[in-house]
């Protein structure tokens, strides 16, 4: 199982990732002084998607972890290929990539001005942020297909990125075919663990919808 370590306690609190109590309260002002720089920690935040108060607290928390603890890896509730597009956007001089993602997100909670502003603020305040996606393949026939095509055009079919892209697309097709929420929850946990383990000891912040 994945684990959560309590970032404010004097000792580690170990809990199954799927049963963790999400801790938005940790983003409260003043909490930073109690956070100690340690490796291999997971700081999870639950949110109501696109809620301004949640986004404000999450941005403050990530800004603090980024600047005070040197963290760079931010886990967000999108498929791996959407996160990879966002990483390309972080290095781009314009917002064309993010704009295209927002077009794909129309009709979802991600298609919100507050979400746009949140990611723009991250790019401005924390430009070395690396996004990691752990959800099943939402928008697999638009975002997913476009990122797969991009990798093929770049000659990157023999890469882990390409394999994970195909896997996320398949996960999306499976989920939407069966509308199996239990499958999605278990897959999200597995994907999160895979991404976290691949970082080999780096601490991360993750943002989940409160329903998860």
mmCIF file of N, CA and C in Angstrom, residues 42-150:
data_model
loop_
_atom_site.group_PDB
_atom_site.id
_atom_site.type_symbol
_atom_site.label_atom_id
_atom_site.label_comp_id
_atom_site.label_asym_id
_atom_site.label_seq_id
_atom_site.Cartn_x
_atom_site.Cartn_y
_atom_site.Cartn_z
ATOM 1 N N UNK A 42 4.803 12.223 1.688
ATOM 2 C CA UNK A 42 3.649 12.512 0.843
ATOM 3 C C UNK A 42 2.727 13.448 1.609
ATOM 4 N N UNK A 43 2.496 14.635 1.063
ATOM 5 C CA UNK A 43 1.582 15.598 1.663
ATOM 6 C C UNK A 43 0.324 15.642 0.799
ATOM 7 N N UNK A 44 -0.773 15.097 1.294
ATOM 8 C CA UNK A 44 -2.007 15.015 0.509
ATOM 9 C C UNK A 44 -2.984 16.103 0.915
ATOM 10 N N UNK A 45 -3.628 16.681 -0.080
ATOM 11 C CA UNK A 45 -4.646 17.703 0.139
ATOM 12 C C UNK A 45 -5.916 17.304 -0.580
ATOM 13 N N UNK A 46 -7.031 17.314 0.140
ATOM 14 C CA UNK A 46 -8.326 17.068 -0.471
ATOM 15 C C UNK A 46 -8.965 18.388 -0.849
ATOM 16 N N UNK A 47 -9.749 18.369 -1.906
ATOM 17 C CA UNK A 47 -10.365 19.609 -2.362
ATOM 18 C C UNK A 47 -11.757 19.361 -2.916
ATOM 19 N N UNK A 48 -12.547 20.421 -2.964
ATOM 20 C CA UNK A 48 -13.692 20.479 -3.851
ATOM 21 C C UNK A 48 -13.175 21.106 -5.132
ATOM 22 N N UNK A 49 -13.275 20.383 -6.240
ATOM 23 C CA UNK A 49 -12.669 20.861 -7.482
ATOM 24 C C UNK A 49 -13.126 22.277 -7.818
ATOM 25 N N UNK A 50 -12.182 23.112 -8.189
ATOM 26 C CA UNK A 50 -12.404 24.481 -8.653
ATOM 27 C C UNK A 50 -12.917 25.414 -7.558
ATOM 28 N N UNK A 51 -12.896 24.970 -6.311
ATOM 29 C CA UNK A 51 -13.323 25.844 -5.215
ATOM 30 C C UNK A 51 -12.233 26.880 -4.935
ATOM 31 N N UNK A 52 -12.555 28.176 -4.971
ATOM 32 C CA UNK A 52 -11.527 29.212 -4.813
ATOM 33 C C UNK A 52 -10.738 29.105 -3.512
ATOM 34 N N UNK A 53 -11.429 28.790 -2.403
ATOM 35 C CA UNK A 53 -10.730 28.696 -1.122
ATOM 36 C C UNK A 53 -9.737 27.547 -1.114
ATOM 37 N N UNK A 54 -10.117 26.422 -1.707
ATOM 38 C CA UNK A 54 -9.202 25.280 -1.794
ATOM 39 C C UNK A 54 -7.992 25.616 -2.650
ATOM 40 N N UNK A 55 -8.244 26.215 -3.808
ATOM 41 C CA UNK A 55 -7.149 26.553 -4.709
ATOM 42 C C UNK A 55 -6.176 27.533 -4.050
ATOM 43 N N UNK A 56 -6.716 28.471 -3.304
ATOM 44 C CA UNK A 56 -5.859 29.455 -2.623
ATOM 45 C C UNK A 56 -4.956 28.772 -1.603
ATOM 46 N N UNK A 57 -5.529 27.860 -0.814
ATOM 47 C CA UNK A 57 -4.733 27.167 0.197
ATOM 48 C C UNK A 57 -3.715 26.222 -0.441
ATOM 49 N N UNK A 58 -4.108 25.563 -1.512
ATOM 50 C CA UNK A 58 -3.193 24.644 -2.184
ATOM 51 C C UNK A 58 -2.023 25.387 -2.816
ATOM 52 N N UNK A 59 -2.307 26.532 -3.399
ATOM 53 C CA UNK A 59 -1.226 27.328 -3.984
ATOM 54 C C UNK A 59 -0.264 27.793 -2.899
ATOM 55 N N UNK A 60 -0.800 28.228 -1.768
ATOM 56 C CA UNK A 60 0.062 28.671 -0.666
ATOM 57 C C UNK A 60 0.905 27.513 -0.144
ATOM 58 N N UNK A 61 0.299 26.343 -0.043
ATOM 59 C CA UNK A 61 1.033 25.178 0.450
ATOM 60 C C UNK A 61 2.144 24.791 -0.513
ATOM 61 N N UNK A 62 1.815 24.729 -1.817
ATOM 62 C CA UNK A 62 2.836 24.329 -2.779
ATOM 63 C C UNK A 62 3.957 25.374 -2.850
ATOM 64 N N UNK A 63 3.619 26.641 -2.801
ATOM 65 C CA UNK A 63 4.632 27.698 -2.809
ATOM 66 C C UNK A 63 5.588 27.524 -1.626
ATOM 67 N N UNK A 64 5.048 27.161 -0.485
ATOM 68 C CA UNK A 64 5.872 26.965 0.708
ATOM 69 C C UNK A 64 6.771 25.731 0.570
ATOM 70 N N UNK A 65 6.183 24.612 0.164
ATOM 71 C CA UNK A 65 6.984 23.388 0.010
ATOM 72 C C UNK A 65 8.080 23.591 -1.038
ATOM 73 N N UNK A 66 7.728 24.265 -2.104
ATOM 74 C CA UNK A 66 8.665 24.512 -3.211
ATOM 75 C C UNK A 66 9.832 25.370 -2.748
ATOM 76 N N UNK A 67 9.534 26.458 -2.057
ATOM 77 C CA UNK A 67 10.566 27.430 -1.707
ATOM 78 C C UNK A 67 11.300 27.103 -0.417
ATOM 79 N N UNK A 68 10.619 26.491 0.539
ATOM 80 C CA UNK A 68 11.250 26.236 1.821
ATOM 81 C C UNK A 68 11.831 24.835 1.934
ATOM 82 N N UNK A 69 11.222 23.870 1.267
ATOM 83 C CA UNK A 69 11.693 22.491 1.351
ATOM 84 C C UNK A 69 12.337 22.004 0.060
ATOM 85 N N UNK A 70 12.297 22.833 -0.981
ATOM 86 C CA UNK A 70 12.936 22.445 -2.233
ATOM 87 C C UNK A 70 12.201 21.366 -3.006
ATOM 88 N N UNK A 71 10.917 21.166 -2.705
ATOM 89 C CA UNK A 71 10.150 20.153 -3.421
ATOM 90 C C UNK A 71 9.822 20.628 -4.835
ATOM 91 N N UNK A 72 9.711 19.700 -5.754
ATOM 92 C CA UNK A 72 9.437 20.026 -7.151
ATOM 93 C C UNK A 72 8.308 19.200 -7.761
ATOM 94 N N UNK A 73 7.898 18.119 -7.114
ATOM 95 C CA UNK A 73 6.976 17.161 -7.725
ATOM 96 C C UNK A 73 5.570 17.300 -7.157
ATOM 97 N N UNK A 74 4.644 17.707 -8.047
ATOM 98 C CA UNK A 74 3.257 17.960 -7.666
ATOM 99 C C UNK A 74 2.346 16.966 -8.384
ATOM 100 N N UNK A 75 1.628 16.157 -7.614
ATOM 101 C CA UNK A 75 0.734 15.136 -8.150
ATOM 102 C C UNK A 75 -0.678 15.719 -8.253
ATOM 103 N N UNK A 76 -1.271 15.634 -9.439
ATOM 104 C CA UNK A 76 -2.598 16.200 -9.652
ATOM 105 C C UNK A 76 -3.510 15.175 -10.304
ATOM 106 N N UNK A 77 -4.818 15.373 -10.121
ATOM 107 C CA UNK A 77 -5.822 14.397 -10.540
ATOM 108 C C UNK A 77 -6.138 14.527 -12.033
ATOM 109 N N UNK A 78 -5.154 14.199 -12.846
ATOM 110 C CA UNK A 78 -5.311 14.154 -14.299
ATOM 111 C C UNK A 78 -4.576 12.908 -14.781
ATOM 112 N N UNK A 79 -4.821 12.457 -16.013
ATOM 113 C CA UNK A 79 -4.049 11.333 -16.554
ATOM 114 C C UNK A 79 -2.584 11.713 -16.757
ATOM 115 N N UNK A 80 -1.737 10.708 -16.891
ATOM 116 C CA UNK A 80 -0.303 10.967 -17.053
ATOM 117 C C UNK A 80 -0.022 11.832 -18.270
ATOM 118 N N UNK A 81 -0.762 11.617 -19.358
ATOM 119 C CA UNK A 81 -0.463 12.378 -20.575
ATOM 120 C C UNK A 81 -0.865 13.845 -20.450
ATOM 121 N N UNK A 82 -1.886 14.141 -19.668
ATOM 122 C CA UNK A 82 -2.247 15.544 -19.438
ATOM 123 C C UNK A 82 -1.164 16.234 -18.610
ATOM 124 N N UNK A 83 -0.639 15.529 -17.609
ATOM 125 C CA UNK A 83 0.440 16.095 -16.806
ATOM 126 C C UNK A 83 1.682 16.336 -17.652
ATOM 127 N N UNK A 84 1.954 15.430 -18.590
ATOM 128 C CA UNK A 84 3.113 15.615 -19.457
ATOM 129 C C UNK A 84 2.937 16.808 -20.386
ATOM 130 N N UNK A 85 1.727 17.026 -20.874
ATOM 131 C CA UNK A 85 1.462 18.233 -21.655
ATOM 132 C C UNK A 85 1.706 19.475 -20.803
ATOM 133 N N UNK A 86 1.295 19.410 -19.536
ATOM 134 C CA UNK A 86 1.499 20.561 -18.657
ATOM 135 C C UNK A 86 2.985 20.803 -18.404
ATOM 136 N N UNK A 87 3.768 19.739 -18.344
ATOM 137 C CA UNK A 87 5.219 19.913 -18.180
ATOM 138 C C UNK A 87 5.837 20.566 -19.411
ATOM 139 N N UNK A 88 5.319 20.226 -20.578
ATOM 140 C CA UNK A 88 5.780 20.906 -21.795
ATOM 141 C C UNK A 88 5.385 22.384 -21.756
ATOM 142 N N UNK A 89 4.174 22.648 -21.283
ATOM 143 C CA UNK A 89 3.704 24.036 -21.174
ATOM 144 C C UNK A 89 4.563 24.844 -20.199
ATOM 145 N N UNK A 90 5.014 24.216 -19.119
ATOM 146 C CA UNK A 90 5.845 24.924 -18.144
ATOM 147 C C UNK A 90 7.127 25.462 -18.782
ATOM 148 N N UNK A 91 7.608 24.798 -19.833
ATOM 149 C CA UNK A 91 8.833 25.223 -20.501
ATOM 150 C C UNK A 91 8.572 26.095 -21.720
ATOM 151 N N UNK A 92 7.299 26.260 -22.081
ATOM 152 C CA UNK A 92 6.940 27.016 -23.281
ATOM 153 C C UNK A 92 6.858 28.507 -22.975
ATOM 154 N N UNK A 93 6.989 29.308 -24.014
ATOM 155 C CA UNK A 93 6.933 30.756 -23.842
ATOM 156 C C UNK A 93 5.515 31.303 -23.899
ATOM 157 N N UNK A 94 4.566 30.496 -24.348
ATOM 158 C CA UNK A 94 3.183 30.958 -24.424
ATOM 159 C C UNK A 94 2.269 29.941 -23.761
ATOM 160 N N UNK A 95 0.956 30.188 -23.844
ATOM 161 C CA UNK A 95 -0.021 29.331 -23.176
ATOM 162 C C UNK A 95 -0.811 28.460 -24.144
ATOM 163 N N UNK A 96 -0.261 28.225 -25.330
ATOM 164 C CA UNK A 96 -0.995 27.464 -26.332
ATOM 165 C C UNK A 96 -1.324 26.048 -25.852
ATOM 166 N N UNK A 97 -0.385 25.404 -25.183
ATOM 167 C CA UNK A 97 -0.611 24.034 -24.717
ATOM 168 C C UNK A 97 -1.686 24.015 -23.639
ATOM 169 N N UNK A 98 -1.597 24.929 -22.688
ATOM 170 C CA UNK A 98 -2.607 24.987 -21.632
ATOM 171 C C UNK A 98 -3.974 25.323 -22.211
ATOM 172 N N UNK A 99 -4.026 26.210 -23.175
ATOM 173 C CA UNK A 99 -5.299 26.577 -23.803
ATOM 174 C C UNK A 99 -5.947 25.362 -24.463
ATOM 175 N N UNK A 100 -5.146 24.544 -25.121
ATOM 176 C CA UNK A 100 -5.687 23.353 -25.774
ATOM 177 C C UNK A 100 -6.207 22.359 -24.743
ATOM 178 N N UNK A 101 -5.488 22.216 -23.634
ATOM 179 C CA UNK A 101 -5.966 21.350 -22.562
ATOM 180 C C UNK A 101 -7.308 21.830 -22.038
ATOM 181 N N UNK A 102 -7.439 23.143 -21.865
ATOM 182 C CA UNK A 102 -8.700 23.693 -21.363
ATOM 183 C C UNK A 102 -9.842 23.431 -22.332
ATOM 184 N N UNK A 103 -9.560 23.441 -23.604
ATOM 185 C CA UNK A 103 -10.592 23.081 -24.571
ATOM 186 C C UNK A 103 -11.035 21.641 -24.351
ATOM 187 N N UNK A 104 -10.074 20.761 -24.110
ATOM 188 C CA UNK A 104 -10.412 19.353 -23.861
ATOM 189 C C UNK A 104 -11.187 19.186 -22.563
ATOM 190 N N UNK A 105 -10.950 20.058 -21.589
ATOM 191 C CA UNK A 105 -11.591 19.941 -20.283
ATOM 192 C C UNK A 105 -12.987 20.570 -20.230
ATOM 193 N N UNK A 106 -13.448 21.132 -21.309
ATOM 194 C CA UNK A 106 -14.770 21.756 -21.303
ATOM 195 C C UNK A 106 -15.827 20.745 -20.851
ATOM 196 N N UNK A 107 -16.695 21.197 -19.951
ATOM 197 C CA UNK A 107 -17.724 20.324 -19.405
ATOM 198 C C UNK A 107 -17.301 19.623 -18.124
ATOM 199 N N UNK A 108 -16.061 19.850 -17.680
ATOM 200 C CA UNK A 108 -15.577 19.266 -16.428
ATOM 201 C C UNK A 108 -15.246 20.387 -15.441
ATOM 202 N N UNK A 109 -14.984 20.000 -14.189
ATOM 203 C CA UNK A 109 -14.633 20.990 -13.171
ATOM 204 C C UNK A 109 -13.293 21.662 -13.457
ATOM 205 N N UNK A 110 -12.465 21.034 -14.280
ATOM 206 C CA UNK A 110 -11.166 21.624 -14.618
ATOM 207 C C UNK A 110 -11.305 22.829 -15.532
ATOM 208 N N UNK A 111 -12.427 22.921 -16.231
ATOM 209 C CA UNK A 111 -12.637 24.023 -17.173
ATOM 210 C C UNK A 111 -13.210 25.214 -16.398
ATOM 211 N N UNK A 112 -12.332 25.888 -15.661
ATOM 212 C CA UNK A 112 -12.751 26.933 -14.731
ATOM 213 C C UNK A 112 -11.652 27.992 -14.671
ATOM 214 N N UNK A 113 -12.055 29.248 -14.627
ATOM 215 C CA UNK A 113 -11.085 30.334 -14.598
ATOM 216 C C UNK A 113 -10.158 30.223 -13.394
ATOM 217 N N UNK A 114 -10.717 29.795 -12.252
ATOM 218 C CA UNK A 114 -9.893 29.655 -11.063
ATOM 219 C C UNK A 114 -8.810 28.608 -11.225
ATOM 220 N N UNK A 115 -9.134 27.522 -11.923
ATOM 221 C CA UNK A 115 -8.137 26.477 -12.186
ATOM 222 C C UNK A 115 -7.058 27.011 -13.122
ATOM 223 N N UNK A 116 -7.486 27.747 -14.147
ATOM 224 C CA UNK A 116 -6.520 28.383 -15.059
ATOM 225 C C UNK A 116 -5.563 29.287 -14.279
ATOM 226 N N UNK A 117 -6.114 30.139 -13.430
ATOM 227 C CA UNK A 117 -5.292 31.068 -12.651
ATOM 228 C C UNK A 117 -4.357 30.317 -11.705
ATOM 229 N N UNK A 118 -4.835 29.211 -11.150
ATOM 230 C CA UNK A 118 -4.026 28.390 -10.239
ATOM 231 C C UNK A 118 -2.767 27.897 -10.948
ATOM 232 N N UNK A 119 -2.931 27.325 -12.126
ATOM 233 C CA UNK A 119 -1.773 26.798 -12.843
ATOM 234 C C UNK A 119 -0.880 27.909 -13.384
ATOM 235 N N UNK A 120 -1.465 29.011 -13.795
ATOM 236 C CA UNK A 120 -0.655 30.149 -14.225
ATOM 237 C C UNK A 120 0.197 30.658 -13.064
ATOM 238 N N UNK A 121 -0.375 30.688 -11.865
ATOM 239 C CA UNK A 121 0.375 31.143 -10.694
ATOM 240 C C UNK A 121 1.514 30.194 -10.373
ATOM 241 N N UNK A 122 1.277 28.891 -10.516
ATOM 242 C CA UNK A 122 2.343 27.921 -10.279
ATOM 243 C C UNK A 122 3.491 28.157 -11.255
ATOM 244 N N UNK A 123 3.165 28.386 -12.522
ATOM 245 C CA UNK A 123 4.217 28.615 -13.515
ATOM 246 C C UNK A 123 5.021 29.868 -13.186
ATOM 247 N N UNK A 124 4.352 30.894 -12.697
ATOM 248 C CA UNK A 124 5.030 32.146 -12.381
ATOM 249 C C UNK A 124 5.833 32.051 -11.083
ATOM 250 N N UNK A 125 5.266 31.424 -10.059
ATOM 251 C CA UNK A 125 5.884 31.400 -8.736
ATOM 252 C C UNK A 125 6.836 30.223 -8.533
ATOM 253 N N UNK A 126 6.540 29.113 -9.189
ATOM 254 C CA UNK A 126 7.291 27.868 -8.957
ATOM 255 C C UNK A 126 7.633 27.236 -10.305
ATOM 256 N N UNK A 127 8.462 27.867 -11.100
ATOM 257 C CA UNK A 127 8.644 27.477 -12.504
ATOM 258 C C UNK A 127 9.309 26.131 -12.729
ATOM 259 N N UNK A 128 9.923 25.544 -11.715
ATOM 260 C CA UNK A 128 10.547 24.233 -11.884
ATOM 261 C C UNK A 128 9.640 23.094 -11.441
ATOM 262 N N UNK A 129 8.376 23.401 -11.208
ATOM 263 C CA UNK A 129 7.408 22.366 -10.823
ATOM 264 C C UNK A 129 7.321 21.294 -11.902
ATOM 265 N N UNK A 130 7.270 20.046 -11.472
ATOM 266 C CA UNK A 130 7.041 18.909 -12.366
ATOM 267 C C UNK A 130 5.714 18.273 -11.973
ATOM 268 N N UNK A 131 4.787 18.227 -12.921
ATOM 269 C CA UNK A 131 3.476 17.641 -12.661
ATOM 270 C C UNK A 131 3.496 16.135 -12.906
ATOM 271 N N UNK A 132 2.756 15.429 -12.069
ATOM 272 C CA UNK A 132 2.584 13.987 -12.217
ATOM 273 C C UNK A 132 1.086 13.688 -12.211
ATOM 274 N N UNK A 133 0.607 12.989 -13.225
ATOM 275 C CA UNK A 133 -0.803 12.628 -13.291
ATOM 276 C C UNK A 133 -1.008 11.186 -12.885
ATOM 277 N N UNK A 134 -2.080 10.929 -12.140
ATOM 278 C CA UNK A 134 -2.308 9.568 -11.640
ATOM 279 C C UNK A 134 -3.721 9.064 -11.895
ATOM 280 N N UNK A 135 -4.537 9.857 -12.584
ATOM 281 C CA UNK A 135 -5.920 9.437 -12.828
ATOM 282 C C UNK A 135 -5.987 8.517 -14.042
ATOM 283 N N UNK A 136 -7.150 7.889 -14.219
ATOM 284 C CA UNK A 136 -7.388 7.095 -15.432
ATOM 285 C C UNK A 136 -7.466 8.046 -16.623
ATOM 286 N N UNK A 137 -7.524 7.488 -17.829
ATOM 287 C CA UNK A 137 -7.395 8.279 -19.034
ATOM 288 C C UNK A 137 -8.619 9.064 -19.455
ATOM 289 N N UNK A 138 -8.969 10.095 -18.702
ATOM 290 C CA UNK A 138 -10.014 11.015 -19.148
ATOM 291 C C UNK A 138 -9.550 11.699 -20.444
ATOM 292 N N UNK A 139 -10.517 12.055 -21.284
ATOM 293 C CA UNK A 139 -10.211 12.685 -22.578
ATOM 294 C C UNK A 139 -9.192 11.844 -23.378
ATOM 295 N N UNK A 140 -9.332 10.532 -23.294
ATOM 296 C CA UNK A 140 -8.368 9.658 -23.977
ATOM 297 C C UNK A 140 -8.419 9.805 -25.493
ATOM 298 N N UNK A 141 -9.584 10.202 -26.028
ATOM 299 C CA UNK A 141 -9.698 10.339 -27.479
ATOM 300 C C UNK A 141 -9.339 11.737 -27.980
ATOM 301 N N UNK A 142 -9.016 12.641 -27.071
ATOM 302 C CA UNK A 142 -8.581 13.983 -27.464
ATOM 303 C C UNK A 142 -7.176 14.231 -26.908
ATOM 304 N N UNK A 143 -7.062 14.546 -25.619
ATOM 305 C CA UNK A 143 -5.742 14.786 -25.026
ATOM 306 C C UNK A 143 -4.840 13.564 -25.165
ATOM 307 N N UNK A 144 -5.375 12.401 -24.849
ATOM 308 C CA UNK A 144 -4.574 11.186 -24.893
ATOM 309 C C UNK A 144 -4.076 10.874 -26.289
ATOM 310 N N UNK A 145 -4.984 10.936 -27.268
ATOM 311 C CA UNK A 145 -4.590 10.649 -28.649
ATOM 312 C C UNK A 145 -3.580 11.674 -29.149
ATOM 313 N N UNK A 146 -3.766 12.934 -28.764
ATOM 314 C CA UNK A 146 -2.863 13.985 -29.227
ATOM 315 C C UNK A 146 -1.462 13.808 -28.638
ATOM 316 N N UNK A 147 -1.367 13.410 -27.367
ATOM 317 C CA UNK A 147 -0.045 13.210 -26.775
ATOM 318 C C UNK A 147 0.616 11.955 -27.341
ATOM 319 N N UNK A 148 -0.178 10.920 -27.582
ATOM 320 C CA UNK A 148 0.370 9.722 -28.226
ATOM 321 C C UNK A 148 0.942 10.070 -29.598
ATOM 322 N N UNK A 149 0.196 10.847 -30.356
ATOM 323 C CA UNK A 149 0.675 11.249 -31.685
ATOM 324 C C UNK A 149 1.943 12.089 -31.580
ATOM 325 N N UNK A 150 1.997 12.962 -30.583
ATOM 326 C CA UNK A 150 3.189 13.794 -30.375
ATOM 327 C C UNK A 150 4.420 12.920 -30.137
#
